Coordinates of C-alpha atoms in Angstrom, one line a residue:
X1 CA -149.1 -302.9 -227.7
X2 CA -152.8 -302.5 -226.8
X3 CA -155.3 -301.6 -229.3
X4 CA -157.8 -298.5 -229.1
X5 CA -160.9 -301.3 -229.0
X6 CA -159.0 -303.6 -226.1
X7 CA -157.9 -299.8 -224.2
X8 CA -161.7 -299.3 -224.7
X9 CA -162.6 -302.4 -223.2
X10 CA -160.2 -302.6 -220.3
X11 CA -161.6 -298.7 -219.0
X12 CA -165.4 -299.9 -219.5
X13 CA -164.6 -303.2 -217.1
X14 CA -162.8 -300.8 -214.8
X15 CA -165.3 -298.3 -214.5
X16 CA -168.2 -300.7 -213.6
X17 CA -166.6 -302.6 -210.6
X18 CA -168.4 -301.4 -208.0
X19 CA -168.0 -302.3 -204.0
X20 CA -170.2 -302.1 -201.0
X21 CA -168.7 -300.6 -198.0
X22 CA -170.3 -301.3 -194.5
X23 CA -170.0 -299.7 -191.3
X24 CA -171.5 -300.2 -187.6
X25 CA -172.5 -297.8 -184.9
X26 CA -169.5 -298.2 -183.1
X27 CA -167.7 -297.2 -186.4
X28 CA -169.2 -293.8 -187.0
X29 CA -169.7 -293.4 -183.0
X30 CA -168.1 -289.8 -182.9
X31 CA -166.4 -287.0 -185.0
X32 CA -163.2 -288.7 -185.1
X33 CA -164.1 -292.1 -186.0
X34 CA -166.7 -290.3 -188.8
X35 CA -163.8 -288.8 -190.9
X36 CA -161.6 -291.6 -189.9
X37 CA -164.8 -293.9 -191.5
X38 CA -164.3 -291.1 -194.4
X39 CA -160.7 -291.5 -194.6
X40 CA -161.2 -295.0 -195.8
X41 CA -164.0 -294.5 -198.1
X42 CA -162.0 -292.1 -199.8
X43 CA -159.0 -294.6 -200.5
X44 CA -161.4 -296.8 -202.3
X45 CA -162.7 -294.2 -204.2
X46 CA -161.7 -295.4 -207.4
X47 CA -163.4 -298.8 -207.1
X48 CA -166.7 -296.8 -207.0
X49 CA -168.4 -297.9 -203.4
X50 CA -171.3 -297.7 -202.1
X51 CA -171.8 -297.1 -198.5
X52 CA -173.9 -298.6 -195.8
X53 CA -174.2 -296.9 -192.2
X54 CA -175.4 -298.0 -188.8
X55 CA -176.7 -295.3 -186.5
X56 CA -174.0 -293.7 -184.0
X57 CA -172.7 -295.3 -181.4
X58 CA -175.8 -296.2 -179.2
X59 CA -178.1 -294.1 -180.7
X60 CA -181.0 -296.9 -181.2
X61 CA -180.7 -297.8 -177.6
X62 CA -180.8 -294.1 -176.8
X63 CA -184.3 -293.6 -178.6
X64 CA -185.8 -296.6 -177.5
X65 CA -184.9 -295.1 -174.2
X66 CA -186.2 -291.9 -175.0
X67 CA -189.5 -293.9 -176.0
X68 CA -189.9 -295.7 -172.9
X69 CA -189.8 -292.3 -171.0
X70 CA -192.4 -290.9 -173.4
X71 CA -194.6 -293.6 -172.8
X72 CA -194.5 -291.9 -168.5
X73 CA -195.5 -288.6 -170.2
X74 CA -192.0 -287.3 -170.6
X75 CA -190.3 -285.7 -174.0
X76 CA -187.2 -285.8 -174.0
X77 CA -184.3 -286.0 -177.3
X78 CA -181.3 -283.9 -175.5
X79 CA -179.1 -286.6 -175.8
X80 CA -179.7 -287.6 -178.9
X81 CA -180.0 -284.3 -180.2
X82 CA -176.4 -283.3 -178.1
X83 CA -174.9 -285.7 -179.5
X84 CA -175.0 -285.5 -183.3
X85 CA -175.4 -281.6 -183.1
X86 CA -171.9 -281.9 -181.0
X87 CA -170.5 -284.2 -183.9
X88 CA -171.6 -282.2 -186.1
X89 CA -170.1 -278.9 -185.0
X90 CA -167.1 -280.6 -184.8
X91 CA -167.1 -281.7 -188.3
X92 CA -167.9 -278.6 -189.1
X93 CA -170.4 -279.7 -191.3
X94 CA -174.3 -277.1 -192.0
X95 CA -176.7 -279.7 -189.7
X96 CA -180.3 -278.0 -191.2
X97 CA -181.4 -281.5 -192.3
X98 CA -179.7 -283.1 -188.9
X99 CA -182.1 -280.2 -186.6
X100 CA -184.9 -281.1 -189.1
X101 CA -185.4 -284.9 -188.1
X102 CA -184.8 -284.1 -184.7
X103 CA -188.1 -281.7 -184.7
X104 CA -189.8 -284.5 -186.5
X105 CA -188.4 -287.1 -183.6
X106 CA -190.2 -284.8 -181.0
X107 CA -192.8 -284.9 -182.7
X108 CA -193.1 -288.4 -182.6
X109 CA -192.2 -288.8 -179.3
X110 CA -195.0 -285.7 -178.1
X111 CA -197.5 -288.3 -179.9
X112 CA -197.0 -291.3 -178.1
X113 CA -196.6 -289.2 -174.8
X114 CA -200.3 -288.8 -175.2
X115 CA -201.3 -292.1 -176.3
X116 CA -198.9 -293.1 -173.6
X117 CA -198.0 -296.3 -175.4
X118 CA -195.9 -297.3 -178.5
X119 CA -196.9 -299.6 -181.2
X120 CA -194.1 -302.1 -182.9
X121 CA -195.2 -299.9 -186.0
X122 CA -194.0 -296.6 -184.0
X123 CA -191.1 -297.7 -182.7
X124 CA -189.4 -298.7 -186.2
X125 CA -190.7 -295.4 -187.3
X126 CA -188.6 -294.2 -184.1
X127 CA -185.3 -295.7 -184.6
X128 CA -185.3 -295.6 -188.0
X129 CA -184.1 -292.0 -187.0
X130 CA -180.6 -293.2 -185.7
X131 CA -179.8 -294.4 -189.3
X132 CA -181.3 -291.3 -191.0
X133 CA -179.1 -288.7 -189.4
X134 CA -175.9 -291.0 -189.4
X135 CA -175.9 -290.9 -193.5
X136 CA -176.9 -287.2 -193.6
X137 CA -173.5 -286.6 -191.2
X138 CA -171.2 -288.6 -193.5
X139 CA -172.6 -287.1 -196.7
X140 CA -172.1 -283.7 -195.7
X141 CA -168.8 -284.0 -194.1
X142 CA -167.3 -286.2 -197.0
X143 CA -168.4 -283.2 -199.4
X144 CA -166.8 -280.7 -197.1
X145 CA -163.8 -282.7 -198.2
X146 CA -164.3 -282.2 -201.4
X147 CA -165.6 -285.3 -202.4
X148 CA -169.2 -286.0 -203.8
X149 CA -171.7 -287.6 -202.1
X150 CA -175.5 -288.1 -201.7
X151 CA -177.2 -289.7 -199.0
X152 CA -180.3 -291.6 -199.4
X153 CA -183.2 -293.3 -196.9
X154 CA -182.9 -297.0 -198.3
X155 CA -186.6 -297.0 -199.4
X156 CA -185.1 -293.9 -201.8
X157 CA -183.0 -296.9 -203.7
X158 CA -185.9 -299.4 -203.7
X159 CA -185.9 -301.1 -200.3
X160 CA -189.2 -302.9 -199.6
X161 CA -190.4 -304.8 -197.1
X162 CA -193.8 -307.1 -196.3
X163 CA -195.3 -305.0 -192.9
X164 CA -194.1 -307.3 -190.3
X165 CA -193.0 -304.5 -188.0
X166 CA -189.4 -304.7 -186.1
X167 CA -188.5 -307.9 -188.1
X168 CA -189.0 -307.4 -191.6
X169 CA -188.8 -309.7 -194.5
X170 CA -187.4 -307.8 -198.2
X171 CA -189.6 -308.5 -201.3
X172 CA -188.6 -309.9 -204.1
X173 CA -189.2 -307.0 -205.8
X174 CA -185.7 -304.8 -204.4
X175 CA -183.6 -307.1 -206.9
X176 CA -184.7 -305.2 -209.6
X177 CA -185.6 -301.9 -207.9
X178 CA -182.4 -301.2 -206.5
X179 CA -180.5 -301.4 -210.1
X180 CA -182.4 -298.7 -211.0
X181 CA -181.5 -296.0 -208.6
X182 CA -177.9 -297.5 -208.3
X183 CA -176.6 -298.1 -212.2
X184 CA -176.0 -295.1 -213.2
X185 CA -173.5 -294.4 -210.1
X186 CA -171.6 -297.7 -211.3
X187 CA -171.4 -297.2 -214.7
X188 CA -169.9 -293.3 -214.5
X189 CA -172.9 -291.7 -215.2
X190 CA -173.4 -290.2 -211.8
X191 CA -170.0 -289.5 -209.5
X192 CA -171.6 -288.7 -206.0
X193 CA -171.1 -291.9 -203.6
X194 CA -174.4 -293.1 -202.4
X195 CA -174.2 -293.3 -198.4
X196 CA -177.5 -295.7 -197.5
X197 CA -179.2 -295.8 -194.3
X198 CA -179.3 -299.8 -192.9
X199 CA -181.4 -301.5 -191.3
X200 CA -184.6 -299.9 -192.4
X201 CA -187.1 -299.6 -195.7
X202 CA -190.8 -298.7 -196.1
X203 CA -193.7 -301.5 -196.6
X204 CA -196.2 -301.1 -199.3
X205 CA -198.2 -298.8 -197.6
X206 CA -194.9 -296.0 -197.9
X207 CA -194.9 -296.7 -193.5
X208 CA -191.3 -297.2 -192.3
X209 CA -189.9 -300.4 -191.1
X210 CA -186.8 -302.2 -189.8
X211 CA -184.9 -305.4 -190.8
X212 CA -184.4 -306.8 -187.4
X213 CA -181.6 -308.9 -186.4
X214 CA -178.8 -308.0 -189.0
X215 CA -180.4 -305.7 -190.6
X216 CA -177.8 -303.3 -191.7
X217 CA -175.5 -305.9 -192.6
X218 CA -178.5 -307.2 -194.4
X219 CA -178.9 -304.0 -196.5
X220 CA -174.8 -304.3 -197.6
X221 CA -175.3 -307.9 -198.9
X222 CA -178.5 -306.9 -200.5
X223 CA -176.6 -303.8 -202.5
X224 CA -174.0 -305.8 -203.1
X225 CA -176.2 -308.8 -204.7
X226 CA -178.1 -306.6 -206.7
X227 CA -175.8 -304.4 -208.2
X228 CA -173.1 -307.8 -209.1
X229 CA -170.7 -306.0 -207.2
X230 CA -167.3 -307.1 -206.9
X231 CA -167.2 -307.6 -203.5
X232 CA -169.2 -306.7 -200.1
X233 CA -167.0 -305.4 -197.6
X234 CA -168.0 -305.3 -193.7
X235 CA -165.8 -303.5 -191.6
X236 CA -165.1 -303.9 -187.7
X237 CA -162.3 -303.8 -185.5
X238 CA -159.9 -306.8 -185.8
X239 CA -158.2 -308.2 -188.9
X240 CA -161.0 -310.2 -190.3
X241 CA -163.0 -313.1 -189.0
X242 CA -159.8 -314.9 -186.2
X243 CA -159.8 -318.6 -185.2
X244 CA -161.1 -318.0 -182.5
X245 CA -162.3 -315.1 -180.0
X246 CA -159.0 -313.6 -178.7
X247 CA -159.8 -312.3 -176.1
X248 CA -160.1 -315.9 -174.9
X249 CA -157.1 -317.1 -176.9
X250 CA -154.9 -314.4 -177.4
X251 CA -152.8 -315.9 -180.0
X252 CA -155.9 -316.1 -182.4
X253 CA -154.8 -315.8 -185.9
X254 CA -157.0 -314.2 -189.1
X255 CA -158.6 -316.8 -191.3
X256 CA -157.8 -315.7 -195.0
X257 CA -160.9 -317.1 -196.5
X258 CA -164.0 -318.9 -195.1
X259 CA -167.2 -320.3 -197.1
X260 CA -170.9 -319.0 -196.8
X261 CA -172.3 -322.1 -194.4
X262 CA -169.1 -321.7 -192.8
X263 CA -169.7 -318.1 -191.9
X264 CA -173.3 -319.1 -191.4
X265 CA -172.6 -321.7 -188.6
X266 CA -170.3 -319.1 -187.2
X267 CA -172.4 -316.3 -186.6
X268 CA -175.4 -319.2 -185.4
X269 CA -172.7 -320.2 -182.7
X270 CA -171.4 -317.3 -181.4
X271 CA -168.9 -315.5 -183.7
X272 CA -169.6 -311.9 -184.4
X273 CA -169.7 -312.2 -188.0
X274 CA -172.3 -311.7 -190.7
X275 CA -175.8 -312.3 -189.6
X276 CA -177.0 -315.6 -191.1
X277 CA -180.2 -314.5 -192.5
X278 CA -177.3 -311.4 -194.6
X279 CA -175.9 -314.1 -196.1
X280 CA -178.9 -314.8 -198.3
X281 CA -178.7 -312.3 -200.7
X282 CA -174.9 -313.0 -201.6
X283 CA -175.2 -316.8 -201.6
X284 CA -177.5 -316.3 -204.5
X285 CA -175.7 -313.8 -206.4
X286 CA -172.4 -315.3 -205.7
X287 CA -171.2 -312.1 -204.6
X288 CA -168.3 -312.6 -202.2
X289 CA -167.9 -310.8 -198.6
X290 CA -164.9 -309.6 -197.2
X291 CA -164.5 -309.1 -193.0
X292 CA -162.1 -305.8 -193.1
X293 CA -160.4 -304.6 -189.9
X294 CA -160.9 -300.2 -190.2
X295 CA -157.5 -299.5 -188.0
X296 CA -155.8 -301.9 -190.1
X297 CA -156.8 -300.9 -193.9
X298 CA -154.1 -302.6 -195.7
X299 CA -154.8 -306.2 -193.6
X300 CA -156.7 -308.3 -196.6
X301 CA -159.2 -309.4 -194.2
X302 CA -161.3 -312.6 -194.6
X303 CA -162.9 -313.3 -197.7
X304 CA -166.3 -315.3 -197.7
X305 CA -167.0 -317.0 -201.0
X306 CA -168.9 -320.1 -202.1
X307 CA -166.5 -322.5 -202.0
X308 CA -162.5 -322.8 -200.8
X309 CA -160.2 -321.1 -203.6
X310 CA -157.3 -324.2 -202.7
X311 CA -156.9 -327.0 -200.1
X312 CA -159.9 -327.3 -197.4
X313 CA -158.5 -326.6 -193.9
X314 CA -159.6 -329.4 -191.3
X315 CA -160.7 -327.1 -189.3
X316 CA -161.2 -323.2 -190.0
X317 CA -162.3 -322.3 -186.5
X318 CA -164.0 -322.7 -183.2
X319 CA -166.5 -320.3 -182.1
X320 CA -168.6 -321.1 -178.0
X321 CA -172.1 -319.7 -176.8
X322 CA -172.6 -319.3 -173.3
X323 CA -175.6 -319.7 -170.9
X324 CA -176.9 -322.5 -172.6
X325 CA -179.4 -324.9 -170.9
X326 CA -179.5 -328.3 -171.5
X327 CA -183.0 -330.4 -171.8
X328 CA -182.7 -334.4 -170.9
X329 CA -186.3 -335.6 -172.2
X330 CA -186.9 -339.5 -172.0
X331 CA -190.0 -340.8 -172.9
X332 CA -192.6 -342.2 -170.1
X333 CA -194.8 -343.6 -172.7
X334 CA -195.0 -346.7 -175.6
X335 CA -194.6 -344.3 -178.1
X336 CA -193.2 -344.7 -181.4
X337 CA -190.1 -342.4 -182.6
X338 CA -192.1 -340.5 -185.1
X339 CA -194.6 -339.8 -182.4
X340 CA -192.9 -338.9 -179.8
X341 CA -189.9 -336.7 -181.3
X342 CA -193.8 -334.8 -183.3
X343 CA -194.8 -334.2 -179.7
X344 CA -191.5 -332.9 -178.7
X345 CA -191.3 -330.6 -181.4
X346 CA -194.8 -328.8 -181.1
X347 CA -194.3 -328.2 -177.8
X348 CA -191.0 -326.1 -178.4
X349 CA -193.1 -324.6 -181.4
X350 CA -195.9 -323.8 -179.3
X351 CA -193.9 -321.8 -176.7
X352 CA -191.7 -320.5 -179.6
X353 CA -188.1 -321.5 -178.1
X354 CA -185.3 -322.3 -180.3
X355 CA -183.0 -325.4 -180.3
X356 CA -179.1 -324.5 -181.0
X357 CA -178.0 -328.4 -181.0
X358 CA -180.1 -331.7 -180.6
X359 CA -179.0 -335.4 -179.9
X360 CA -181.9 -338.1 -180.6
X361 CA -182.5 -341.4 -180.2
X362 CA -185.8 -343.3 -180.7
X363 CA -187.0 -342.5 -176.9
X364 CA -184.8 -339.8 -175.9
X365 CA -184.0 -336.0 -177.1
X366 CA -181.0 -334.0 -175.5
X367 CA -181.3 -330.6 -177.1
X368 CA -179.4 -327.1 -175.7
X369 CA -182.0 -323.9 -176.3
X370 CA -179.9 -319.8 -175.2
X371 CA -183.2 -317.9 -174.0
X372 CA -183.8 -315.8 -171.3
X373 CA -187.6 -317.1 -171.4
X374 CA -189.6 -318.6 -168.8
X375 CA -189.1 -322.5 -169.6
X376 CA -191.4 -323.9 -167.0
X377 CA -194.3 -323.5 -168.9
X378 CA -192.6 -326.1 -171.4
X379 CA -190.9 -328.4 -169.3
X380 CA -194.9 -328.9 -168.0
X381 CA -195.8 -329.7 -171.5
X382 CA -192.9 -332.4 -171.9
X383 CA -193.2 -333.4 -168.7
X384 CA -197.2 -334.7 -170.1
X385 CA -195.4 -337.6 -172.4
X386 CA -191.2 -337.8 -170.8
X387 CA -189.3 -337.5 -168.2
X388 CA -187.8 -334.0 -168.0
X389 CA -184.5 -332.4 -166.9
X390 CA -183.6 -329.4 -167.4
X391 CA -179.9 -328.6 -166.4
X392 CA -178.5 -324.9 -166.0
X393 CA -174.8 -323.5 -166.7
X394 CA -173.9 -324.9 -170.0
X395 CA -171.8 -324.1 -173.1
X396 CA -171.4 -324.9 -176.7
X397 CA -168.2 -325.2 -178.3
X398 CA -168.3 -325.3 -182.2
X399 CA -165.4 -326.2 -184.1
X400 CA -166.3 -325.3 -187.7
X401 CA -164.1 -327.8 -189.7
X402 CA -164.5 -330.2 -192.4
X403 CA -166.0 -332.9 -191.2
X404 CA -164.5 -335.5 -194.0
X405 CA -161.8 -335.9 -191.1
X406 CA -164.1 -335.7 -188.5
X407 CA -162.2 -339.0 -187.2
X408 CA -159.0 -337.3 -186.8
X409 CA -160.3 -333.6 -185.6
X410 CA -163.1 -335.6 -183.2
X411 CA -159.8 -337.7 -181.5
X412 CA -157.0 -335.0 -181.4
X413 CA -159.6 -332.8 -179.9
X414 CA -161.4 -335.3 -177.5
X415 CA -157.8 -336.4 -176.2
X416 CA -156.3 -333.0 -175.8
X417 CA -160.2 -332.2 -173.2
X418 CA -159.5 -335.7 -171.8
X419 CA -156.3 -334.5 -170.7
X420 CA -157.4 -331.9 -168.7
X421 CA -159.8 -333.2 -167.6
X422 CA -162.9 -331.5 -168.9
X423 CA -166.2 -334.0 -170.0
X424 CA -168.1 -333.7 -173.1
X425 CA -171.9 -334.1 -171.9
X426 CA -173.1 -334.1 -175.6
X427 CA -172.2 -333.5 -179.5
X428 CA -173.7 -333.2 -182.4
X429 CA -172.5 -333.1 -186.1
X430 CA -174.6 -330.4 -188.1
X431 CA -176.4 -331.5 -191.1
X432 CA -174.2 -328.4 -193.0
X433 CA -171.1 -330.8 -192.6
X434 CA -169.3 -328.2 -191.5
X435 CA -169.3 -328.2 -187.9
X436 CA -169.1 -330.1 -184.8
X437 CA -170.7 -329.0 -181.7
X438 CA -169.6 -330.6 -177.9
X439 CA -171.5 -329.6 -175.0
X440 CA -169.1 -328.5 -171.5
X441 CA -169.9 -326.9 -168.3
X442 CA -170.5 -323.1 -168.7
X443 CA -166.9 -322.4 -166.1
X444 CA -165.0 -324.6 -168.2
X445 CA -165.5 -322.7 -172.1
X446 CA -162.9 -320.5 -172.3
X447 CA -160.5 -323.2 -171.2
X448 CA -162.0 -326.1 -174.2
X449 CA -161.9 -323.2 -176.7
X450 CA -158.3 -322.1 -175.2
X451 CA -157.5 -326.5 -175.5
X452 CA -158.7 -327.5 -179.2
X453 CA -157.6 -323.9 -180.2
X454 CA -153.6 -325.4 -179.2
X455 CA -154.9 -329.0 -180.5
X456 CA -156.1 -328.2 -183.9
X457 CA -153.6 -324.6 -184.8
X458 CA -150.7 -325.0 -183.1

């Protein structure tokens, strides 16, 4: 029988789990997915979550849109306005705060009309408003439901950034802010779920900015590290992160639990996952992430944790980017390795381009970059110290894997392309150990990924 001190103790561990729950645009795009969004929030009620919100639908695009016209001398928000007053009514839900940052958003927008031009410092003030109104739906229509909720601006529960405007850096300084808005909620003390905007905080200087790439899913993890919660959970539209994409490989199966670099090298090659830079925050805190599918709540989903619960999986999954060139640089002068792979490297530095995958040897670099820049301005810089092609209409395919059997997974894999006759141009092991990369024409992806996909899981 349990004693009054253990009873005690059991309640106090029960009522401080806490969970993050996040949510993209398309998620909260309209009335009905809103209270279907609120449906599930309220059958995890009892674990005490906090929620994270994207704008609706395409709202961002929409007011960068709306910006763009402003910047020809034309106001205009009736779309933007249409569409959350239409949700609203729908919801049935009082929209005085909703009509509120909508006057401000003209406001705005009748200011840069004048100036005709928009400063990166004005437009994160601009679609900052996507996220804004999104949380002030959900809060009111969750408390027309009878359930309590507060919405809050993420700078209201200590989110602050350096000023770098569009792609914004935290401070160090949110790790102990945000237990101090949040704590109370977890431990009892306060019962109205906190809906938080994404994507957005304020600088020093109180001005508004946003998170960039991730952002939102950035806000979740950072929550969720803070507060210890007992989980982060990111919720899309499929059961979970899947071997692969199916709608190439339509018999694509959930994986039940992935690591942090192996989510990390996911998202880097192509897999709509967590953003790498979201999985900062958790991989310090050891907080684990779970991908849930919000049409199927009862599916467990993928868990992301720190390291593999039971037996490693050879290989976990296989991911492909697309519209990948290919850079064949040989060097034309006596130049040492370390000189001529420095040169190599400041030139992509100096016309910030990215490399996805590289292949080396003392005088010749293959590397793939995925931009829509102009690259001749580069390939004139190489072309000072190398020989330079540059090759069109590629593709990565990334099997993420553990590469302690790289033997095996490299000669199942190699033999079941070789088959059908489809040439590997280049490959490269990551330094993460945890994924191989092989370079094919662009036309023949789907059918590699549809290949190693029957190789390695059937």
């Amino acid at each position: 029988m349990m004693t009054t001190i253990e009873q005690t103790n059991k309640n106090r561990y029960f009522l401080y789990i806490m969970i993050v729950m996040k949510f993209g645009g398309s998620s909260v795009a309209n009335a009905e997915r809103i209270k279907h969004v609120a449906s599930i929030i309220k059958a995890y009620k009892e674990k005490r979550p906090a929620v994270v919100l994207s704008a609706m639908g395409d709202t961002t695009d929409h007011l960068l849109e709306a910006a763009d016209l402003a910047v020809t001398g034309k106001v205009d928000v009736a779309g933007v306005a249409k569409l959350h007053e239409d949700t609203a009514k729908e919801l049935g839900i009082n929209i005085d705060t909703i009509e509120s940052l909508l006057n401000e958003l003209k406001t705005l927008l009748t200011g840069i009309s004048m100036l005709k031009e928009i400063s990166k410092r004005s437009r994160d003030y601009l679609v900052s408003f996507g996220e804004r109104m999104s949380v002030r739906m959900m809060a009111a229509y969750l408390k027309s439901e009878g359930i309590e909720a507060k919405f809050y601006d993420a700078w209201d529960v200590g989110f602050v950034s350096d000023s770098n405007y569009m792609s914004a850096e935290l401070l160090d300084e949110v790790w102990d802010n945000i237990p101090k808005y949040l704590t109370e909620y977890k431990e009892g003390r306060d019962n109205a779920i906190p809906i938080v905007t994404g994507f957005i905080a304020k600088d020093k200087n109180g001005i508004i900015t946003t998170l960039g790439r991730g952002g939102s899913d950035l806000t979740a993890t950072m929550i969720g590290a803070a507060m210890k919660a007992e989980e982060v959970q990111t919720w899309k539209d499929v059961d979970g992160i899947l071997t692969t994409d199916p709608r190439v490989v339509k018999e694509a199966k959930p994986v039940p639990e992935v690591t942090y670099e192996e989510a990390q090298e996911l998202a880097m090659f192509g897999s709509q996952v967590l953003h790498p830079r979201s999985m900062l925050p958790v991989r310090k805190s050891g907080t684990p992430v779970r991908v849930k599918n919000s049409y199927n709540i009862t599916s467990p989903g993928t868990l992301i944790v720190e390291k593999h619960a039971e037996k490693v999986p050879p290989v976990c999954a296989i991911t492909s980017v697309k519209h990948v060139q290919l850079f064949d640089i040989v060097s034309t002068r006596m130049l040492g390795a370390a000189g001529f792979l420095a040169h190599i490297f400041n030139q992509f530095l100096k016309w910030s381009v990215s490399i996805d995958v590289i292949s080396t040897s003392e005088v010749s670099v293959s590397c793939t970059v995925n931009t829509k820049k102009d690259l001749s301005g580069l390939v004139e810089d190489l072309a000072r110290v190398a020989d330079v092609k540059l090759r069109t209409g590629k593709a990565i395919v990334t099997v993420i894997c553990d590469v302690a059997h790289s033997s095996a997974i490299l000669a199942s894999g190699f033999a079941a392309l070789a088959d059908e006759g489809i040439n590997v141009q280049m490959i490269s092991q990551g330094a993460s150990k945890v994924n191989i990369s092989v370079l094919v024409n662009e036309d023949e992806c789907d059918k590699a990924v549809t290949i190693l996909h029957k190789a390695y899981f059937d």
